[in-house]
Amino acid sequence: MEPNQLTLRPLTGRHEIDLFNQLPYVLNEELADDLAHGRRRPEWMWVALRDGRLLARAAWWSRPGGDTPFLLDLLDVDDSLPGPDRVAIGERLLHTAMAATLPHGTRPPEYSRLVPPEWRESTATRHVVQDRMKILERAGARLFVERLRLEWRPETPVPEPSGRLLFRPVQEAEELLTLMTLVLDGTLDAHSRDDLTRMSPRETAAGHYEQELVRYTSPRDWWRIATLPGGEPVGFVVPAHNTYHAIIAYIAVLPRHRGKGYIDDLLADGTRVLAEQNVPRIRASTDLGNTPMANAFRRAGYVNFGREINMTWS
């Protein structure tokens, strides 16, 4: 198949969602609602067609009301095509879509791909993931981090409070921002470590707070500060709802209190807050290399149901 036989274009409107969804992916069921609520736009959703057949697609996501794409979270090709054609068509589509969609001269948004937990162990699944990664690499991206996707389900017991810590709501933004700044010392989170190469700890914490935490519409009295009986802060946990799922949005222990198992108390309390809302599941994620955090989720009964590949541009 000659690449120049392709038609490369964005969707002309929401009515083309069925065309866009002809290639399977776990996010397909969310796309129509995303379009309806402004998290996606037809002009950010691109297709590669040949004689009306969908061969590849790419799409960006943004927070509601965002003027520019925030995340490239869809890049698919027809896996029945020969390998070289898959990569060539995907590369051409992505190059064309990026040039037309992204502000000139800006760093492209991060790429995210949701994959099975043991994706490397299946030849078919491994080829699917690696093809997408190869397309991104040819567009100048590189692997940034692989993350564990975790889930608590209602049939899983919530650990009883140990009694070692007291929990109270966050009193004001400054209190949480101060703690968020302190926990960046020694952080194992790849995104935070990358931010710290360009910003101060306070700037990094403020960016996380303003760009993510304050945007959640779930009640802020769910957010918890953990203290010793005398009132000294030990850490915090931010249970929230991100439009799609109940989540543990942020959880951390202050450096001077690490290594004492307090993360288990924090996670149990955050899970309890959300479980009391009768949610069907609680989602969380952590870097593959953040072994202490992954182990804490495992102890709390969270299961690793998937992984996420993040790629970035320099």
PDB file of C-alpha atoms in Angstrom:
ATOM      1  CA  MET A   1       0.000   0.000   0.000  1.00  0.00           C
ATOM      2  CA  GLU A   2       1.418   3.395  -0.951  1.00  0.00           C
ATOM      3  CA  PRO A   3       1.203   5.975   1.835  1.00  0.00           C
ATOM      4  CA  ASN A   4       0.290   8.673  -0.682  1.00  0.00           C
ATOM      5  CA  GLN A   5      -3.022   6.908  -1.304  1.00  0.00           C
ATOM      6  CA  LEU A   6      -4.161   7.932   2.171  1.00  0.00           C
ATOM      7  CA  THR A   7      -6.625  10.593   3.144  1.00  0.00           C
ATOM      8  CA  LEU A   8      -5.441  12.305   6.328  1.00  0.00           C
ATOM      9  CA  ARG A   9      -7.924  14.602   8.061  1.00  0.00           C
ATOM     10  CA  PRO A  10      -9.580  15.509  11.366  1.00  0.00           C
ATOM     11  CA  LEU A  11     -13.125  14.476  12.143  1.00  0.00           C
ATOM     12  CA  THR A  12     -15.724  16.808  10.685  1.00  0.00           C
ATOM     13  CA  GLY A  13     -17.937  16.536  13.759  1.00  0.00           C
ATOM     14  CA  ARG A  14     -19.249  14.348  16.571  1.00  0.00           C
ATOM     15  CA  HIS A  15     -21.309  12.362  14.075  1.00  0.00           C
ATOM     16  CA  GLU A  16     -18.097  10.641  12.905  1.00  0.00           C
ATOM     17  CA  ILE A  17     -17.397   9.001  16.268  1.00  0.00           C
ATOM     18  CA  ASP A  18     -18.481   5.588  14.946  1.00  0.00           C
ATOM     19  CA  LEU A  19     -15.908   5.895  12.168  1.00  0.00           C
ATOM     20  CA  PHE A  20     -13.229   6.854  14.669  1.00  0.00           C
ATOM     21  CA  ASN A  21     -14.111   3.910  16.923  1.00  0.00           C
ATOM     22  CA  GLN A  22     -13.645   1.293  14.210  1.00  0.00           C
ATOM     23  CA  LEU A  23     -10.224   0.586  15.719  1.00  0.00           C
ATOM     24  CA  PRO A  24     -10.509  -1.002  19.182  1.00  0.00           C
ATOM     25  CA  TYR A  25      -9.081   0.528  22.346  1.00  0.00           C
ATOM     26  CA  VAL A  26     -10.100   0.682  25.988  1.00  0.00           C
ATOM     27  CA  LEU A  27     -10.949   4.407  25.811  1.00  0.00           C
ATOM     28  CA  ASN A  28     -13.474   4.100  22.960  1.00  0.00           C
ATOM     29  CA  GLU A  29     -16.480   4.024  25.279  1.00  0.00           C
ATOM     30  CA  GLU A  30     -15.476   7.382  26.790  1.00  0.00           C
ATOM     31  CA  LEU A  31     -14.949   9.351  23.578  1.00  0.00           C
ATOM     32  CA  ALA A  32     -18.533  10.458  22.873  1.00  0.00           C
ATOM     33  CA  ASP A  33     -18.915  11.794  26.414  1.00  0.00           C
ATOM     34  CA  ASP A  34     -15.533  13.509  26.194  1.00  0.00           C
ATOM     35  CA  LEU A  35     -16.666  15.288  23.042  1.00  0.00           C
ATOM     36  CA  ALA A  36     -19.954  16.311  24.632  1.00  0.00           C
ATOM     37  CA  HIS A  37     -18.197  17.827  27.660  1.00  0.00           C
ATOM     38  CA  GLY A  38     -15.347  19.585  25.876  1.00  0.00           C
ATOM     39  CA  ARG A  39     -12.536  17.274  26.875  1.00  0.00           C
ATOM     40  CA  ARG A  40     -12.003  16.526  23.187  1.00  0.00           C
ATOM     41  CA  ARG A  41     -12.683  18.381  19.973  1.00  0.00           C
ATOM     42  CA  PRO A  42     -13.307  16.928  16.498  1.00  0.00           C
ATOM     43  CA  GLU A  43     -10.381  18.957  15.151  1.00  0.00           C
ATOM     44  CA  TRP A  44      -8.081  17.197  17.639  1.00  0.00           C
ATOM     45  CA  MET A  45      -9.166  13.736  16.408  1.00  0.00           C
ATOM     46  CA  TRP A  46      -7.442  12.633  13.200  1.00  0.00           C
ATOM     47  CA  VAL A  47      -7.922   9.656  10.879  1.00  0.00           C
ATOM     48  CA  ALA A  48      -6.027   8.011   8.043  1.00  0.00           C
ATOM     49  CA  LEU A  49      -8.435   6.559   5.479  1.00  0.00           C
ATOM     50  CA  ARG A  50      -8.092   4.581   2.263  1.00  0.00           C
ATOM     51  CA  ASP A  51     -11.251   4.064   0.253  1.00  0.00           C
ATOM     52  CA  GLY A  52     -13.261   4.827   3.373  1.00  0.00           C
ATOM     53  CA  ARG A  53     -11.438   2.230   5.502  1.00  0.00           C
ATOM     54  CA  LEU A  54      -9.916   3.452   8.767  1.00  0.00           C
ATOM     55  CA  LEU A  55      -6.224   2.537   8.877  1.00  0.00           C
ATOM     56  CA  ALA A  56      -4.962   4.754  11.693  1.00  0.00           C
ATOM     57  CA  ARG A  57      -6.148   7.401  14.128  1.00  0.00           C
ATOM     58  CA  ALA A  58      -4.733   9.848  16.634  1.00  0.00           C
ATOM     59  CA  ALA A  59      -6.404  12.072  19.226  1.00  0.00           C
ATOM     60  CA  TRP A  60      -5.600  14.490  22.010  1.00  0.00           C
ATOM     61  CA  TRP A  61      -7.422  15.078  25.289  1.00  0.00           C
ATOM     62  CA  SER A  62      -7.663  18.200  27.429  1.00  0.00           C
ATOM     63  CA  ARG A  63      -9.265  19.290  30.642  1.00  0.00           C
ATOM     64  CA  PRO A  64     -12.723  20.834  30.081  1.00  0.00           C
ATOM     65  CA  GLY A  65     -12.396  24.276  28.596  1.00  0.00           C
ATOM     66  CA  GLY A  66      -8.760  23.813  27.642  1.00  0.00           C
ATOM     67  CA  ASP A  67      -7.765  25.744  24.522  1.00  0.00           C
ATOM     68  CA  THR A  68      -4.904  23.445  23.579  1.00  0.00           C
ATOM     69  CA  PRO A  69      -4.382  19.671  23.792  1.00  0.00           C
ATOM     70  CA  PHE A  70      -3.005  18.444  27.121  1.00  0.00           C
ATOM     71  CA  LEU A  71      -2.330  14.751  26.386  1.00  0.00           C
ATOM     72  CA  LEU A  72      -1.931  12.548  23.324  1.00  0.00           C
ATOM     73  CA  ASP A  73      -3.776   9.460  24.534  1.00  0.00           C
ATOM     74  CA  LEU A  74      -4.917   7.790  21.318  1.00  0.00           C
ATOM     75  CA  LEU A  75      -2.671   6.493  18.566  1.00  0.00           C
ATOM     76  CA  ASP A  76      -3.870   3.372  16.803  1.00  0.00           C
ATOM     77  CA  VAL A  77      -3.222   1.574  13.550  1.00  0.00           C
ATOM     78  CA  ASP A  78      -4.980  -1.315  11.836  1.00  0.00           C
ATOM     79  CA  ASP A  79      -2.973  -4.263  13.176  1.00  0.00           C
ATOM     80  CA  SER A  80      -4.008  -6.460  10.234  1.00  0.00           C
ATOM     81  CA  LEU A  81      -1.695  -4.408   8.001  1.00  0.00           C
ATOM     82  CA  PRO A  82       1.897  -5.554   7.390  1.00  0.00           C
ATOM     83  CA  GLY A  83       4.297  -4.238  10.018  1.00  0.00           C
ATOM     84  CA  PRO A  84       6.153  -1.717   7.831  1.00  0.00           C
ATOM     85  CA  ASP A  85       2.848  -0.286   6.558  1.00  0.00           C
ATOM     86  CA  ARG A  86       1.483   0.079  10.088  1.00  0.00           C
ATOM     87  CA  VAL A  87       4.441   2.133  11.212  1.00  0.00           C
ATOM     88  CA  ALA A  88       4.681   4.188   7.997  1.00  0.00           C
ATOM     89  CA  ILE A  89       0.983   5.088   7.991  1.00  0.00           C
ATOM     90  CA  GLY A  90       0.955   5.882  11.700  1.00  0.00           C
ATOM     91  CA  GLU A  91       4.058   8.036  11.347  1.00  0.00           C
ATOM     92  CA  ARG A  92       2.590  10.023   8.470  1.00  0.00           C
ATOM     93  CA  LEU A  93      -0.721  10.534  10.256  1.00  0.00           C
ATOM     94  CA  LEU A  94       0.934  11.672  13.480  1.00  0.00           C
ATOM     95  CA  HIS A  95       3.291  14.061  11.674  1.00  0.00           C
ATOM     96  CA  THR A  96       0.408  15.638   9.754  1.00  0.00           C
ATOM     97  CA  ALA A  97      -1.896  15.841  12.775  1.00  0.00           C
ATOM     98  CA  MET A  98       0.756  17.365  15.046  1.00  0.00           C
ATOM     99  CA  ALA A  99       1.658  20.030  12.487  1.00  0.00           C
ATOM    100  CA  ALA A 100      -1.977  21.039  12.079  1.00  0.00           C
ATOM    101  CA  THR A 101      -3.133  20.724  15.711  1.00  0.00           C
ATOM    102  CA  LEU A 102      -0.349  21.817  18.048  1.00  0.00           C
ATOM    103  CA  PRO A 103       0.782  25.431  18.538  1.00  0.00           C
ATOM    104  CA  HIS A 104       3.893  26.080  16.473  1.00  0.00           C
ATOM    105  CA  GLY A 105       7.150  25.937  18.394  1.00  0.00           C
ATOM    106  CA  THR A 106       5.706  24.398  21.555  1.00  0.00           C
ATOM    107  CA  ARG A 107       6.716  21.139  23.196  1.00  0.00           C
ATOM    108  CA  PRO A 108       4.197  18.435  22.196  1.00  0.00           C
ATOM    109  CA  PRO A 109       2.001  17.060  24.987  1.00  0.00           C
ATOM    110  CA  GLU A 110       2.970  13.810  26.667  1.00  0.00           C
ATOM    111  CA  TYR A 111       1.838  10.521  25.112  1.00  0.00           C
ATOM    112  CA  SER A 112      -0.026   7.946  27.198  1.00  0.00           C
ATOM    113  CA  ARG A 113      -0.833   4.355  26.230  1.00  0.00           C
ATOM    114  CA  LEU A 114      -2.804   1.988  28.471  1.00  0.00           C
ATOM    115  CA  VAL A 115      -1.546  -1.581  28.188  1.00  0.00           C
ATOM    116  CA  PRO A 116      -2.183  -4.951  29.881  1.00  0.00           C
ATOM    117  CA  PRO A 117      -0.173  -5.632  33.060  1.00  0.00           C
ATOM    118  CA  GLU A 118       1.954  -8.333  31.436  1.00  0.00           C
ATOM    119  CA  TRP A 119       2.084  -6.826  27.949  1.00  0.00           C
ATOM    120  CA  ARG A 120       5.643  -7.974  27.263  1.00  0.00           C
ATOM    121  CA  GLU A 121       4.783 -11.657  27.764  1.00  0.00           C
ATOM    122  CA  SER A 122       2.380 -11.914  24.789  1.00  0.00           C
ATOM    123  CA  THR A 123       3.958 -11.640  21.338  1.00  0.00           C
ATOM    124  CA  ALA A 124       0.828 -10.096  19.811  1.00  0.00           C
ATOM    125  CA  THR A 125       0.357  -7.553  22.586  1.00  0.00           C
ATOM    126  CA  ARG A 126       4.049  -6.691  22.642  1.00  0.00           C
ATOM    127  CA  HIS A 127       4.034  -5.963  18.906  1.00  0.00           C
ATOM    128  CA  VAL A 128       0.969  -3.711  19.240  1.00  0.00           C
ATOM    129  CA  VAL A 129       2.629  -1.634  21.965  1.00  0.00           C
ATOM    130  CA  GLN A 130       6.022  -1.539  20.292  1.00  0.00           C
ATOM    131  CA  ASP A 131       4.557  -0.436  16.956  1.00  0.00           C
ATOM    132  CA  ARG A 132       2.933   2.560  18.613  1.00  0.00           C
ATOM    133  CA  MET A 133       6.136   3.364  20.470  1.00  0.00           C
ATOM    134  CA  LYS A 134       8.131   3.139  17.239  1.00  0.00           C
ATOM    135  CA  ILE A 135       5.779   5.634  15.585  1.00  0.00           C
ATOM    136  CA  LEU A 136       6.250   8.037  18.497  1.00  0.00           C
ATOM    137  CA  GLU A 137      10.018   7.584  18.428  1.00  0.00           C
ATOM    138  CA  ARG A 138      10.106   8.474  14.739  1.00  0.00           C
ATOM    139  CA  ALA A 139       8.202  11.636  15.657  1.00  0.00           C
ATOM    140  CA  GLY A 140      10.919  12.542  18.162  1.00  0.00           C
ATOM    141  CA  ALA A 141       9.481  11.160  21.401  1.00  0.00           C
ATOM    142  CA  ARG A 142      11.238   8.935  23.935  1.00  0.00           C
ATOM    143  CA  LEU A 143      10.111   6.600  26.690  1.00  0.00           C
ATOM    144  CA  PHE A 144       9.710   8.579  29.914  1.00  0.00           C
ATOM    145  CA  VAL A 145       8.219   6.170  32.448  1.00  0.00           C
ATOM    146  CA  GLU A 146       6.065   3.072  32.774  1.00  0.00           C
ATOM    147  CA  ARG A 147       3.388   3.171  35.457  1.00  0.00           C
ATOM    148  CA  LEU A 148       1.277   0.619  37.314  1.00  0.00           C
ATOM    149  CA  ARG A 149      -2.491   1.075  37.161  1.00  0.00           C
ATOM    150  CA  LEU A 150      -4.134  -0.090  40.377  1.00  0.00           C
ATOM    151  CA  GLU A 151      -7.687  -0.708  41.509  1.00  0.00           C
ATOM    152  CA  TRP A 152      -9.520  -1.325  44.779  1.00  0.00           C
ATOM    153  CA  ARG A 153     -12.868  -3.121  44.509  1.00  0.00           C
ATOM    154  CA  PRO A 154     -15.776  -3.076  46.985  1.00  0.00           C
ATOM    155  CA  GLU A 155     -15.399  -6.718  47.942  1.00  0.00           C
ATOM    156  CA  THR A 156     -11.944  -5.916  49.328  1.00  0.00           C
ATOM    157  CA  PRO A 157     -11.921  -5.095  53.065  1.00  0.00           C
ATOM    158  CA  VAL A 158     -10.636  -1.679  54.094  1.00  0.00           C
ATOM    159  CA  PRO A 159      -7.972  -2.012  56.809  1.00  0.00           C
ATOM    160  CA  GLU A 160      -9.107  -0.843  60.218  1.00  0.00           C
ATOM    161  CA  PRO A 161      -7.457   2.315  61.614  1.00  0.00           C
ATOM    162  CA  SER A 162      -4.257   1.475  63.468  1.00  0.00           C
ATOM    163  CA  GLY A 163      -4.759   4.335  65.918  1.00  0.00           C
ATOM    164  CA  ARG A 164      -1.196   5.592  65.365  1.00  0.00           C
ATOM    165  CA  LEU A 165      -2.300   8.695  63.456  1.00  0.00           C
ATOM    166  CA  LEU A 166      -5.110  11.224  63.599  1.00  0.00           C
ATOM    167  CA  PHE A 167      -6.777  12.473  60.421  1.00  0.00           C
ATOM    168  CA  ARG A 168      -8.403  15.821  59.752  1.00  0.00           C
ATOM    169  CA  PRO A 169      -9.478  17.768  56.667  1.00  0.00           C
ATOM    170  CA  VAL A 170      -7.078  20.199  55.004  1.00  0.00           C
ATOM    171  CA  GLN A 171      -7.680  23.586  56.645  1.00  0.00           C
ATOM    172  CA  GLU A 172      -6.425  25.834  53.842  1.00  0.00           C
ATOM    173  CA  ALA A 173      -4.571  25.659  50.541  1.00  0.00           C
ATOM    174  CA  GLU A 174      -1.328  26.990  52.021  1.00  0.00           C
ATOM    175  CA  GLU A 175      -1.189  24.139  54.519  1.00  0.00           C
ATOM    176  CA  LEU A 176      -1.368  21.510  51.798  1.00  0.00           C
ATOM    177  CA  LEU A 177       1.014  23.407  49.507  1.00  0.00           C
ATOM    178  CA  THR A 178       3.612  23.525  52.265  1.00  0.00           C
ATOM    179  CA  LEU A 179       3.381  19.777  52.802  1.00  0.00           C
ATOM    180  CA  MET A 180       3.420  19.096  49.035  1.00  0.00           C
ATOM    181  CA  THR A 181       6.644  21.103  48.823  1.00  0.00           C
ATOM    182  CA  LEU A 182       8.277  19.196  51.668  1.00  0.00           C
ATOM    183  CA  VAL A 183       7.462  15.704  50.328  1.00  0.00           C
ATOM    184  CA  LEU A 184       9.310  16.431  47.072  1.00  0.00           C
ATOM    185  CA  ASP A 185      12.554  15.881  48.972  1.00  0.00           C
ATOM    186  CA  GLY A 186      13.592  12.376  47.923  1.00  0.00           C
ATOM    187  CA  THR A 187      10.522  11.724  45.780  1.00  0.00           C
ATOM    188  CA  LEU A 188      10.595   8.633  43.555  1.00  0.00           C
ATOM    189  CA  ASP A 189       7.924   9.984  41.183  1.00  0.00           C
ATOM    190  CA  ALA A 190       9.378  10.494  37.685  1.00  0.00           C
ATOM    191  CA  HIS A 191       7.128  13.412  36.753  1.00  0.00           C
ATOM    192  CA  SER A 192       7.959  15.286  39.952  1.00  0.00           C
ATOM    193  CA  ARG A 193      11.665  14.613  39.538  1.00  0.00           C
ATOM    194  CA  ASP A 194      11.502  15.934  35.991  1.00  0.00           C
ATOM    195  CA  ASP A 195       9.652  19.060  37.120  1.00  0.00           C
ATOM    196  CA  LEU A 196      12.326  19.661  39.749  1.00  0.00           C
ATOM    197  CA  THR A 197      14.978  19.929  37.024  1.00  0.00           C
ATOM    198  CA  ARG A 198      13.213  23.072  35.774  1.00  0.00           C
ATOM    199  CA  MET A 199      11.435  24.478  38.833  1.00  0.00           C
ATOM    200  CA  SER A 200      11.887  24.936  42.557  1.00  0.00           C
ATOM    201  CA  PRO A 201      10.083  22.532  44.915  1.00  0.00           C
ATOM    202  CA  ARG A 202       7.535  25.243  45.736  1.00  0.00           C
ATOM    203  CA  GLU A 203       6.884  25.951  42.039  1.00  0.00           C
ATOM    204  CA  THR A 204       6.549  22.219  41.350  1.00  0.00           C
ATOM    205  CA  ALA A 205       4.052  21.779  44.195  1.00  0.00           C
ATOM    206  CA  ALA A 206       2.052  24.839  43.135  1.00  0.00           C
ATOM    207  CA  GLY A 207       1.875  23.598  39.555  1.00  0.00           C
ATOM    208  CA  HIS A 208       0.569  20.210  40.676  1.00  0.00           C
ATOM    209  CA  TYR A 209      -1.953  21.830  42.987  1.00  0.00           C
ATOM    210  CA  GLU A 210      -3.264  24.373  40.490  1.00  0.00           C
ATOM    211  CA  GLN A 211      -3.192  22.239  37.361  1.00  0.00           C
ATOM    212  CA  GLU A 212      -4.664  19.085  38.875  1.00  0.00           C
ATOM    213  CA  LEU A 213      -5.914  19.023  42.455  1.00  0.00           C
ATOM    214  CA  VAL A 214      -8.043  22.168  42.455  1.00  0.00           C
ATOM    215  CA  ARG A 215      -9.727  21.106  39.225  1.00  0.00           C
ATOM    216  CA  TYR A 216     -11.429  18.122  40.825  1.00  0.00           C
ATOM    217  CA  THR A 217     -15.083  18.856  41.512  1.00  0.00           C
ATOM    218  CA  SER A 218     -15.333  16.290  44.325  1.00  0.00           C
ATOM    219  CA  PRO A 219     -15.533  17.671  47.888  1.00  0.00           C
ATOM    220  CA  ARG A 220     -12.309  19.051  49.302  1.00  0.00           C
ATOM    221  CA  ASP A 221     -13.260  17.898  52.771  1.00  0.00           C
ATOM    222  CA  TRP A 222     -12.280  14.428  51.528  1.00  0.00           C
ATOM    223  CA  TRP A 223      -8.639  15.593  51.564  1.00  0.00           C
ATOM    224  CA  ARG A 224      -6.872  14.472  54.740  1.00  0.00           C
ATOM    225  CA  ILE A 225      -3.852  15.576  56.754  1.00  0.00           C
ATOM    226  CA  ALA A 226      -2.388  12.848  58.966  1.00  0.00           C
ATOM    227  CA  THR A 227      -0.819  13.900  62.271  1.00  0.00           C
ATOM    228  CA  LEU A 228       0.753  12.342  65.310  1.00  0.00           C
ATOM    229  CA  PRO A 229      -1.387  12.535  68.473  1.00  0.00           C
ATOM    230  CA  GLY A 230       0.425  15.747  69.407  1.00  0.00           C
ATOM    231  CA  GLY A 231      -0.556  17.429  66.133  1.00  0.00           C
ATOM    232  CA  GLU A 232       2.685  17.151  64.123  1.00  0.00           C
ATOM    233  CA  PRO A 233       1.901  16.469  60.416  1.00  0.00           C
ATOM    234  CA  VAL A 234       3.103  13.130  59.093  1.00  0.00           C
ATOM    235  CA  GLY A 235       1.687  13.219  55.562  1.00  0.00           C
ATOM    236  CA  PHE A 236      -1.476  13.649  53.536  1.00  0.00           C
ATOM    237  CA  VAL A 237      -3.814  11.830  51.167  1.00  0.00           C
ATOM    238  CA  VAL A 238      -6.054  13.351  48.500  1.00  0.00           C
ATOM    239  CA  PRO A 239      -9.059  11.143  47.622  1.00  0.00           C
ATOM    240  CA  ALA A 240     -10.993  12.617  44.694  1.00  0.00           C
ATOM    241  CA  HIS A 241     -13.136  11.941  41.640  1.00  0.00           C
ATOM    242  CA  ASN A 242     -11.630  12.787  38.262  1.00  0.00           C
ATOM    243  CA  THR A 243     -14.873  12.680  36.189  1.00  0.00           C
ATOM    244  CA  TYR A 244     -14.220   9.060  35.229  1.00  0.00           C
ATOM    245  CA  HIS A 245     -13.376   7.297  38.511  1.00  0.00           C
ATOM    246  CA  ALA A 246     -12.862   7.713  42.217  1.00  0.00           C
ATOM    247  CA  ILE A 247      -9.103   7.996  42.679  1.00  0.00           C
ATOM    248  CA  ILE A 248      -6.295   8.360  45.149  1.00  0.00           C
ATOM    249  CA  ALA A 249      -5.005  11.515  43.507  1.00  0.00           C
ATOM    250  CA  TYR A 250      -2.003  12.138  45.742  1.00  0.00           C
ATOM    251  CA  ILE A 251      -0.530  10.452  48.802  1.00  0.00           C
ATOM    252  CA  ALA A 252       2.771  11.102  50.541  1.00  0.00           C
ATOM    253  CA  VAL A 253       4.666  10.894  53.809  1.00  0.00           C
ATOM    254  CA  LEU A 254       6.977  13.687  54.967  1.00  0.00           C
ATOM    255  CA  PRO A 255      10.679  12.758  54.690  1.00  0.00           C
ATOM    256  CA  ARG A 256      11.358  12.680  58.448  1.00  0.00           C
ATOM    257  CA  HIS A 257       8.521  10.171  58.971  1.00  0.00           C
ATOM    258  CA  ARG A 258       9.285   7.746  56.145  1.00  0.00           C
ATOM    259  CA  GLY A 259      10.173   4.137  56.823  1.00  0.00           C
ATOM    260  CA  LYS A 260       7.697   3.726  59.689  1.00  0.00           C
ATOM    261  CA  GLY A 261       4.772   2.257  57.742  1.00  0.00           C
ATOM    262  CA  TYR A 262       2.651   5.414  57.929  1.00  0.00           C
ATOM    263  CA  ILE A 263       1.898   5.144  54.213  1.00  0.00           C
ATOM    264  CA  ASP A 264      -0.379   2.190  55.053  1.00  0.00           C
ATOM    265  CA  ASP A 265      -2.390   4.328  57.487  1.00  0.00           C
ATOM    266  CA  LEU A 266      -2.713   7.127  54.924  1.00  0.00           C
ATOM    267  CA  LEU A 267      -3.804   4.812  52.141  1.00  0.00           C
ATOM    268  CA  ALA A 268      -6.312   3.045  54.378  1.00  0.00           C
ATOM    269  CA  ASP A 269      -7.896   6.351  55.368  1.00  0.00           C
ATOM    270  CA  GLY A 270      -8.048   7.638  51.777  1.00  0.00           C
ATOM    271  CA  THR A 271      -9.579   4.369  50.642  1.00  0.00           C
ATOM    272  CA  ARG A 272     -12.102   4.514  53.486  1.00  0.00           C
ATOM    273  CA  VAL A 273     -13.217   8.035  52.497  1.00  0.00           C
ATOM    274  CA  LEU A 274     -14.007   6.889  48.965  1.00  0.00           C
ATOM    275  CA  ALA A 275     -15.439   3.496  49.935  1.00  0.00           C
ATOM    276  CA  GLU A 276     -17.997   5.308  52.104  1.00  0.00           C
ATOM    277  CA  GLN A 277     -19.312   6.942  48.900  1.00  0.00           C
ATOM    278  CA  ASN A 278     -20.248   3.449  47.600  1.00  0.00           C
ATOM    279  CA  VAL A 279     -18.094   3.878  44.497  1.00  0.00           C
ATOM    280  CA  PRO A 280     -17.803   0.850  42.161  1.00  0.00           C
ATOM    281  CA  ARG A 281     -13.997   1.043  42.202  1.00  0.00           C
ATOM    282  CA  ILE A 282     -11.081   3.209  43.293  1.00  0.00           C
ATOM    283  CA  ARG A 283      -8.251   3.812  40.861  1.00  0.00           C
ATOM    284  CA  ALA A 284      -4.653   4.797  41.532  1.00  0.00           C
ATOM    285  CA  SER A 285      -1.318   4.685  39.769  1.00  0.00           C
ATOM    286  CA  THR A 286       2.366   4.794  40.610  1.00  0.00           C
ATOM    287  CA  ASP A 287       5.628   4.502  38.722  1.00  0.00           C
ATOM    288  CA  LEU A 288       6.846   0.971  38.053  1.00  0.00           C
ATOM    289  CA  GLY A 289      10.085   1.865  39.820  1.00  0.00           C
ATOM    290  CA  ASN A 290       8.374   3.242  42.945  1.00  0.00           C
ATOM    291  CA  THR A 291       8.501  -0.077  44.759  1.00  0.00           C
ATOM    292  CA  PRO A 292       7.572   1.215  48.251  1.00  0.00           C
ATOM    293  CA  MET A 293       4.376   2.821  46.952  1.00  0.00           C
ATOM    294  CA  ALA A 294       3.477  -0.187  44.813  1.00  0.00           C
ATOM    295  CA  ASN A 295       3.919  -2.454  47.836  1.00  0.00           C
ATOM    296  CA  ALA A 296       1.688  -0.212  49.959  1.00  0.00           C
ATOM    297  CA  PHE A 297      -1.123  -0.462  47.409  1.00  0.00           C
ATOM    298  CA  ARG A 298      -0.689  -4.224  47.274  1.00  0.00           C
ATOM    299  CA  ARG A 299      -0.932  -4.492  51.066  1.00  0.00           C
ATOM    300  CA  ALA A 300      -4.116  -2.412  50.975  1.00  0.00           C
ATOM    301  CA  GLY A 301      -5.751  -4.858  48.550  1.00  0.00           C
ATOM    302  CA  TYR A 302      -5.332  -2.901  45.321  1.00  0.00           C
ATOM    303  CA  VAL A 303      -4.799  -5.084  42.257  1.00  0.00           C
ATOM    304  CA  ASN A 304      -2.543  -4.231  39.317  1.00  0.00           C
ATOM    305  CA  PHE A 305      -4.983  -4.384  36.416  1.00  0.00           C
ATOM    306  CA  GLY A 306      -2.882  -2.605  33.816  1.00  0.00           C
ATOM    307  CA  ARG A 307       0.071  -0.409  33.017  1.00  0.00           C
ATOM    308  CA  GLU A 308       0.588   2.927  31.331  1.00  0.00           C
ATOM    309  CA  ILE A 309       3.382   3.881  28.940  1.00  0.00           C
ATOM    310  CA  ASN A 310       4.356   7.579  29.031  1.00  0.00           C
ATOM    311  CA  MET A 311       6.511   9.077  26.293  1.00  0.00           C
ATOM    312  CA  THR A 312       7.696  12.668  26.041  1.00  0.00           C
ATOM    313  CA  TRP A 313       9.473  15.083  23.776  1.00  0.00           C
ATOM    314  CA  SER A 314      12.644  16.851  24.927  1.00  0.00           C
TER     315      SER A 314
END
